[in-house]
Structure formats: structure tokens, C-alpha cells
Tab-separated table of C-alpha atoms in Angstrom:
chain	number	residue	atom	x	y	z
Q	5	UNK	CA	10.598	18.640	3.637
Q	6	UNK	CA	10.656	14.859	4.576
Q	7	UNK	CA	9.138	12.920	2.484
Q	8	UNK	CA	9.544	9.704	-0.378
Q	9	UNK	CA	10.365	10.291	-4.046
Q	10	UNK	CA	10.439	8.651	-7.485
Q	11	UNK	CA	11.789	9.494	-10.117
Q	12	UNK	CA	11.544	9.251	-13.483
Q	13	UNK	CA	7.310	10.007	-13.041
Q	14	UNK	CA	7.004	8.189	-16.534
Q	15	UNK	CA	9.586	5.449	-18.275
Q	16	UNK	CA	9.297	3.950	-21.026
Q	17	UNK	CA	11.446	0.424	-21.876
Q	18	UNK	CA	12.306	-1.353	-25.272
Q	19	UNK	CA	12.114	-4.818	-25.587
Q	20	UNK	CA	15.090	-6.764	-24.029
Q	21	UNK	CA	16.535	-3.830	-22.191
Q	22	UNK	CA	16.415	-3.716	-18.483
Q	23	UNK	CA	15.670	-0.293	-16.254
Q	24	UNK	CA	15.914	1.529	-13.260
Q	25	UNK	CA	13.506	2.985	-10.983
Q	26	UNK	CA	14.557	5.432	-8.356
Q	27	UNK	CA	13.254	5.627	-4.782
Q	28	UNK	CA	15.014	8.079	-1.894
Q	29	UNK	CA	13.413	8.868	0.988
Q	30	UNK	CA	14.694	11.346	3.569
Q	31	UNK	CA	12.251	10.211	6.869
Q	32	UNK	CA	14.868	8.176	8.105
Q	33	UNK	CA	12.964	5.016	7.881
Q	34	UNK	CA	14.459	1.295	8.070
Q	35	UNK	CA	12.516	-0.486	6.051
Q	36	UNK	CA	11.832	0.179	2.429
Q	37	UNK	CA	9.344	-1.592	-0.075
Q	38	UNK	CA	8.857	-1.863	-3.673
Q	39	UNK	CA	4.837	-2.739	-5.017
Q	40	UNK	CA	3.744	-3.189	-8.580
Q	41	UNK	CA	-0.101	-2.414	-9.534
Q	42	UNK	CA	-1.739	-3.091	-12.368
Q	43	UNK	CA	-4.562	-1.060	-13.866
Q	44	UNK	CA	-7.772	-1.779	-11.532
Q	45	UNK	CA	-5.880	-4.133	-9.151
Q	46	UNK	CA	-4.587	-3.872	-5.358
Q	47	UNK	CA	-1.143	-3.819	-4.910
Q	48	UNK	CA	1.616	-6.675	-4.996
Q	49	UNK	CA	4.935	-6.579	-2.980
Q	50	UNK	CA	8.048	-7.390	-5.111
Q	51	UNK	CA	10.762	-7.234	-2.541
Q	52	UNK	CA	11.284	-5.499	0.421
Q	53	UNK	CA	14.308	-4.465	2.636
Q	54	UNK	CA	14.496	-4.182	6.717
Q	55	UNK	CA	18.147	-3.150	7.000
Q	56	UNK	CA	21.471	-1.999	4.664
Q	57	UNK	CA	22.447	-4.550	2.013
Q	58	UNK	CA	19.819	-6.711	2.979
Q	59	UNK	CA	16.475	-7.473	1.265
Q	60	UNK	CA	13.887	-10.405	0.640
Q	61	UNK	CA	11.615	-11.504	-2.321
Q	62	UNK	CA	8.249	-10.816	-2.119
Q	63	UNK	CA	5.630	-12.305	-4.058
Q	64	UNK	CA	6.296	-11.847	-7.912
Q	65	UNK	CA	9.629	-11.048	-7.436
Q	66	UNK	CA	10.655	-12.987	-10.964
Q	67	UNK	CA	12.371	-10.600	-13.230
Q	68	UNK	CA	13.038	-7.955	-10.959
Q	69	UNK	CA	16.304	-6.910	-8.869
Q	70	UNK	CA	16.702	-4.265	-6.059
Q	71	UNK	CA	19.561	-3.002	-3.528
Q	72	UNK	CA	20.149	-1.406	-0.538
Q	73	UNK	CA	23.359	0.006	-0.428
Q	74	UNK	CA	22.103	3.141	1.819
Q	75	UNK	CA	19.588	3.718	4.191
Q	76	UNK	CA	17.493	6.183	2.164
Q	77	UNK	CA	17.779	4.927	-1.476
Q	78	UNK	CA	16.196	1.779	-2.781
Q	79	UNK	CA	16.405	1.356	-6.477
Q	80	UNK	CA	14.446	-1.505	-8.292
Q	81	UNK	CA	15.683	-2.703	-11.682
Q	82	UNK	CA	13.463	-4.582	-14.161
Q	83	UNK	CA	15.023	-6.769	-16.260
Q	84	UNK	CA	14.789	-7.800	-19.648
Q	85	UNK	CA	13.046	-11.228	-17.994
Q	86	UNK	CA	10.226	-9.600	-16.804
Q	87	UNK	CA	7.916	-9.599	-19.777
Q	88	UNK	CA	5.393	-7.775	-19.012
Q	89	UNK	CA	6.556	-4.782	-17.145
Q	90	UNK	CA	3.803	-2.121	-17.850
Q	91	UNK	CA	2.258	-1.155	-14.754
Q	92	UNK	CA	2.478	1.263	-11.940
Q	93	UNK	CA	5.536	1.211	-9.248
Q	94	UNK	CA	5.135	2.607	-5.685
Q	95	UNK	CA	7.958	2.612	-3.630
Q	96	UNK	CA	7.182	2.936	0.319
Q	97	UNK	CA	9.134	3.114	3.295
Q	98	UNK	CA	7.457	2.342	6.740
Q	99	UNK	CA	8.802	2.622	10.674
Q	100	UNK	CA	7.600	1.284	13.927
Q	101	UNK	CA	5.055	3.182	15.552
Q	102	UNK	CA	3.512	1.029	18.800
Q	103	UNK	CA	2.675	-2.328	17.851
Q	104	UNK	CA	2.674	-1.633	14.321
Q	105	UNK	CA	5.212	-0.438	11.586
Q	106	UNK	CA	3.267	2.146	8.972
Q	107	UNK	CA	4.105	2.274	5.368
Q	108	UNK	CA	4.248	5.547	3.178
Q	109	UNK	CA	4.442	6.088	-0.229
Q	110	UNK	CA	5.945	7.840	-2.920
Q	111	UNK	CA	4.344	8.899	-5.595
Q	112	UNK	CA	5.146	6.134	-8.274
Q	113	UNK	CA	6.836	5.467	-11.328
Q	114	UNK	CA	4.743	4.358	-14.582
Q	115	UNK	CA	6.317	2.223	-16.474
Q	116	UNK	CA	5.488	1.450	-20.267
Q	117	UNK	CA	6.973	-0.818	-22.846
Q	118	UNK	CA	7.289	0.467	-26.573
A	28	UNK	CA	-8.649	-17.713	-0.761
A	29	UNK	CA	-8.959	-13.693	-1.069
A	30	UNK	CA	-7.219	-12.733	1.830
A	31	UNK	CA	-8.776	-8.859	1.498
A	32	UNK	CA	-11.953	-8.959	0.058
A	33	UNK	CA	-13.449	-5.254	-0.574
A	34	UNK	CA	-17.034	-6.329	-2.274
A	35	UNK	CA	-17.867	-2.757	-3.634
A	36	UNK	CA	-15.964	-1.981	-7.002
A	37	UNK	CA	-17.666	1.700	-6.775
A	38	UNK	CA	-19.821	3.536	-4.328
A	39	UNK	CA	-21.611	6.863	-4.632
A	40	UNK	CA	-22.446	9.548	-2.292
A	41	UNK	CA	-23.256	13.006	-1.536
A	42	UNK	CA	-21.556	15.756	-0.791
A	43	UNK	CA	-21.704	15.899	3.419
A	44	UNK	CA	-23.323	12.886	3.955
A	45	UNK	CA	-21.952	9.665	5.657
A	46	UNK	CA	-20.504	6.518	3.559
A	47	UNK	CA	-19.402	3.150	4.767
A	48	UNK	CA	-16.743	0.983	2.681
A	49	UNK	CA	-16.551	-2.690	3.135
A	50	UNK	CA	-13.689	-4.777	3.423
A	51	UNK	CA	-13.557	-8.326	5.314
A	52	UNK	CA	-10.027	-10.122	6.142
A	53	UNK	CA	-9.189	-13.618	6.117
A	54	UNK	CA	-6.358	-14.634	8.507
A	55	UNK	CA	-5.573	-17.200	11.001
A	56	UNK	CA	-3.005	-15.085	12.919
A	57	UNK	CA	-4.191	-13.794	16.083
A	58	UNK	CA	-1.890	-10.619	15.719
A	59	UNK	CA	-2.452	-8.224	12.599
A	60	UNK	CA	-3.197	-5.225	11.716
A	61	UNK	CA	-5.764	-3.724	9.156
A	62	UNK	CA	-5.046	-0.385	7.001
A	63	UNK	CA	-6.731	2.210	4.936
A	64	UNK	CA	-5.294	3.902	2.016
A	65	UNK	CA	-6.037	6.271	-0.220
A	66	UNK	CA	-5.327	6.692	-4.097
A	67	UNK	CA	-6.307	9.602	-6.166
A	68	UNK	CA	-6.260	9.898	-9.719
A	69	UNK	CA	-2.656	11.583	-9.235
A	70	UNK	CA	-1.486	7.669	-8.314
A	71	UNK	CA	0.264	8.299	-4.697
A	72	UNK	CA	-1.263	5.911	-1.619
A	73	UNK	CA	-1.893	7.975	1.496
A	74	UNK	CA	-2.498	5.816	4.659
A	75	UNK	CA	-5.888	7.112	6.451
A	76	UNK	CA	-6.280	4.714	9.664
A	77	UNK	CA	-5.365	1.615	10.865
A	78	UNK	CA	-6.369	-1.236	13.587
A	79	UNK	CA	-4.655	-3.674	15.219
A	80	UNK	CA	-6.289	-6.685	16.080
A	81	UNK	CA	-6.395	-6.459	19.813
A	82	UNK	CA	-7.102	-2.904	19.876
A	83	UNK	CA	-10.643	-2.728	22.133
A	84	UNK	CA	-11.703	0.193	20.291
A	85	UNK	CA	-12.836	1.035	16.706
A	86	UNK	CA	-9.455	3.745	15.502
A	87	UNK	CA	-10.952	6.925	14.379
A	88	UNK	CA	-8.995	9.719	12.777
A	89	UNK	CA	-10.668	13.140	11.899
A	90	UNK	CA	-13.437	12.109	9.774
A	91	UNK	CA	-12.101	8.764	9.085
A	92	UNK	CA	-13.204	5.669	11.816
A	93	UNK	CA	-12.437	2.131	11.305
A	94	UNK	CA	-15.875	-0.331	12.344
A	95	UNK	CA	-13.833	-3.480	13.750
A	96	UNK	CA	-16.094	-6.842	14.181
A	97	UNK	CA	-13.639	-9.407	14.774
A	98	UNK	CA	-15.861	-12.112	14.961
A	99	UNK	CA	-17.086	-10.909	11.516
A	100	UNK	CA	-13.226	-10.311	10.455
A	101	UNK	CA	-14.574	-7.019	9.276
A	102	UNK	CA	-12.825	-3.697	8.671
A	103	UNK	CA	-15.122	-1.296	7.013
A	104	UNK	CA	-13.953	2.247	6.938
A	105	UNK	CA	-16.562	5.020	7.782
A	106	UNK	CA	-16.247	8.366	6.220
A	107	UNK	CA	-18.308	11.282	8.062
A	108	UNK	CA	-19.612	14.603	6.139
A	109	UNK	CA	-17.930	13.259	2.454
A	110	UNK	CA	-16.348	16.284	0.599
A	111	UNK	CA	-15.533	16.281	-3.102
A	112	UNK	CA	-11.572	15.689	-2.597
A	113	UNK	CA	-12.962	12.183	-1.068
A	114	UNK	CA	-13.463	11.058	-4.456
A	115	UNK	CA	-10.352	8.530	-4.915
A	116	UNK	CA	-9.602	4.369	-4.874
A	117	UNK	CA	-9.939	3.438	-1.133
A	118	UNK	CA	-7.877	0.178	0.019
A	119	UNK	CA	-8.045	-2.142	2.674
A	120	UNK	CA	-4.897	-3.650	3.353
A	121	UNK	CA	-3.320	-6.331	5.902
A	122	UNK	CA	-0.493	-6.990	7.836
A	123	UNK	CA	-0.209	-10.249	9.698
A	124	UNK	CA	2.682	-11.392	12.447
A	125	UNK	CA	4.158	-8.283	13.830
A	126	UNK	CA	4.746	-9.412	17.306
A	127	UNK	CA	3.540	-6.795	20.315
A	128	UNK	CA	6.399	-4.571	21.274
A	129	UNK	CA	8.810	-5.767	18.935
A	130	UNK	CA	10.353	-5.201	15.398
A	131	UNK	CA	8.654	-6.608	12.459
A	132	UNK	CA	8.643	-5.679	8.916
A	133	UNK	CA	6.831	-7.239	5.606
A	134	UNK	CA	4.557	-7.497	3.351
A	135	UNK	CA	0.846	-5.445	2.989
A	136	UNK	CA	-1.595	-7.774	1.318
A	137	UNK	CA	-4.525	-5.243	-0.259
A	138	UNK	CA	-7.933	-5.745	-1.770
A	139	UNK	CA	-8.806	-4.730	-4.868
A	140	UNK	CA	-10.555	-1.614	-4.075
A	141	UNK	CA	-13.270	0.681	-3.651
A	142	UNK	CA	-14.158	3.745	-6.406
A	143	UNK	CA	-15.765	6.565	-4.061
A	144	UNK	CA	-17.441	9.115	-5.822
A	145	UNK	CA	-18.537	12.514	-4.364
A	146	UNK	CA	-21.592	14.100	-5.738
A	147	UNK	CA	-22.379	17.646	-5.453
């Protein structure tokens, strides 16, 4: 089945240690996103990618890196200078239909600080 | 300024019966577009319906429609004959820029959201 997934569902991260969070999809989509949400908010972009090895900053980029080595993976790592990581991650991946480009999502990553 | 304003932190409503969500937009771009997601308590967005700004009619899909007042800047989404899976986060999102016909890829900006609650 096509479709977008996460992985790990849950992560946890010590202080001063930096993590990974997985996003594949198989739809053969060109652009990919990454989105953090906090609990009761709307969603903010953190970078986004149109093409392979190519990506821009979104709006709270700041502690946060990505790449886009291959068309259907799209990793985000937080680093140790993001200090306060704990929130939700969705991961999308959108294509043009008409006029306007759609974006799906996966099914997120929590992410929680010990 | 809130550039997706959704006024309604939670709405209630019966099982079958009609509900209207509110969002209103705030953009000086003449070309946008205006989506509808979906989040249930499992976490995963699911895109309902979308409009584009010169679209002449409202975009309806199944018992989803999308009331479009430009002139307002209003995008309120209109669910028909509400069933208990309805109950979820609704949000209105934005995309402004994409040029007619071509390629172009960035950013949603979304409201804060809606909690819809189906009663029995």
C-alpha cells in the first residue's frame, strides 16, 4: 500500500543528545515537509524540501536539521540546541494536483525529553 | 496578525444533524488556496477539502462542502448528517502563491483549531 510513515511512534531524548526522526513515503511525491505541534496548537513548518538534496528553512527551523538524500525518505534530526523539543512531529509529503499541490501526512512521531 | 483565525475552540452536535466550522483567512495574495484537515485522537492529519481562491464554486466532497465568501475571506467547512467518527480537531489551513498551472511548493499556515464533538 502507498502511503507515509514514521517511525519510532514514541521517542524519548536526554538532555544534550540530538535524535532522529524517520519519514519514508512510497507515493512518489516531490516535495516532502516536516511540522512540529504543540499540545492544543495548529501546526508549524520546520523545513521543507521540493527536490533531492535540496531543502529550505521554514519558520522555527532553529535547532533542527533535515536531508534529502532520496526521493522517498526525509529524516529530521533535533539537536541538542533545540531546547524544548517535546511536541508532536508530522511529516507530509504533497504533489501537484491542478492549480494546487496537496499535502498528506504520516502519522507522527512524539517526541519527549526525560 | 492571525493569518488563520478558527474562532470556535469546541463545537457540539448531534448525531445526523448539520454543523458549520468557522475559519476566516487573512492574505493579500490574490492566488491561494484554503484546506481542511482532520486530526483524531490517534494524531494523523487527513486532508478533507480544499478551495482555491478563484474557484467560482463552493468545493464539496461527500459530506464535506467548503462555504467560500471571498469578500468575507471566509472558509467555513460544512459537515452534513455528523456521525460519531466526526468527532476529531478540524483545521483550516492556507497556502498562498502557487501560481496557476505551474509548480509551487511551501509552507501550510493553520489555525488553531476546532474540537467537534458528536453526540449520540
Amino acid at each position: 500500500d502507498g502511503g507515509i510513515t514514521q517511525s519510532p511512534k514514541y521517542l524519548f531524548r536526554k538532555e544534550g543528545q540530538n535524535v532522529t526522526l524517520s519519514c519514508e513515503q512510497n507515493l512518489n511525491h516531490d516535495a516532502m515537509y516536516w511540522y512540529r505541534q504543540d499540545p492544543g496548537q495548529g501546526l508549524r513548518l520546520i523545513y521543507y524540501s521540493q527536490i533531492v538534496n535540496d531543502f529550505q528553512k521554514g519558520d522555527i527551523a532553529e535547532g533542527y536539521s533535515v536531508s534529502r538524500e532520496k526521493k522517498e525518505s526525509f529524516p529530521l534530526t533535533v539537536t541538542s540546541a533545540q531546547k524544548n523539543p517535546t511536541a508532536f512531529y508530522l511529516c507530509a509529503s504533497s504533489i501537484q494536483q491542478g492549480v494546487w499541490e496537496t499535502q498528506y501526512f504520516g502519522p507522527g512521531t512524539r517526541l519527549l525529553v526525560l | 496578525a492571525q493569518k488563520i483565525t478558527q474562532t470556535q475552540p469546541g463545537m457540539f452536535v448531534q448525531e445526523k444533524e448539520a454543523v458549520t466550522l468557522d475559519c476566516t483567512y487573512d492574505t493579500s495574495d490574490p492566488s491561494y488556496g484554503l484546506f481542511w484537515y482532520k486530526q483524531p485522537s490517534s494524531g494523523e492529519m487527513i486532508f478533507l477539502i480544499y478551495q482555491g481562491s478563484y474557484d467560482q464554486q463552493n468545493a464539496t466532497e461527500g459530506r464535506y462542502s467548503l462555504n467560500f465568501q471571498k469578500a468575507r475571506k471566509s472558509a467555513n467547512l460544512v459537515i452534513s448528517a455528523s456521525q460519531l467518527g466526526d468527532s476529531a480537531m478540524y483545521f483550516c489551513a492556507m497556502r498562498e502563491g502557487a501560481n496557476a498551472g505551474g509548480t509551487s511548493y511551501g509552507k501550510l499556515t493553520f489555525g488553531q483549531g476546532t474540537i467537534l464533538t458528536v453526540h449520540p
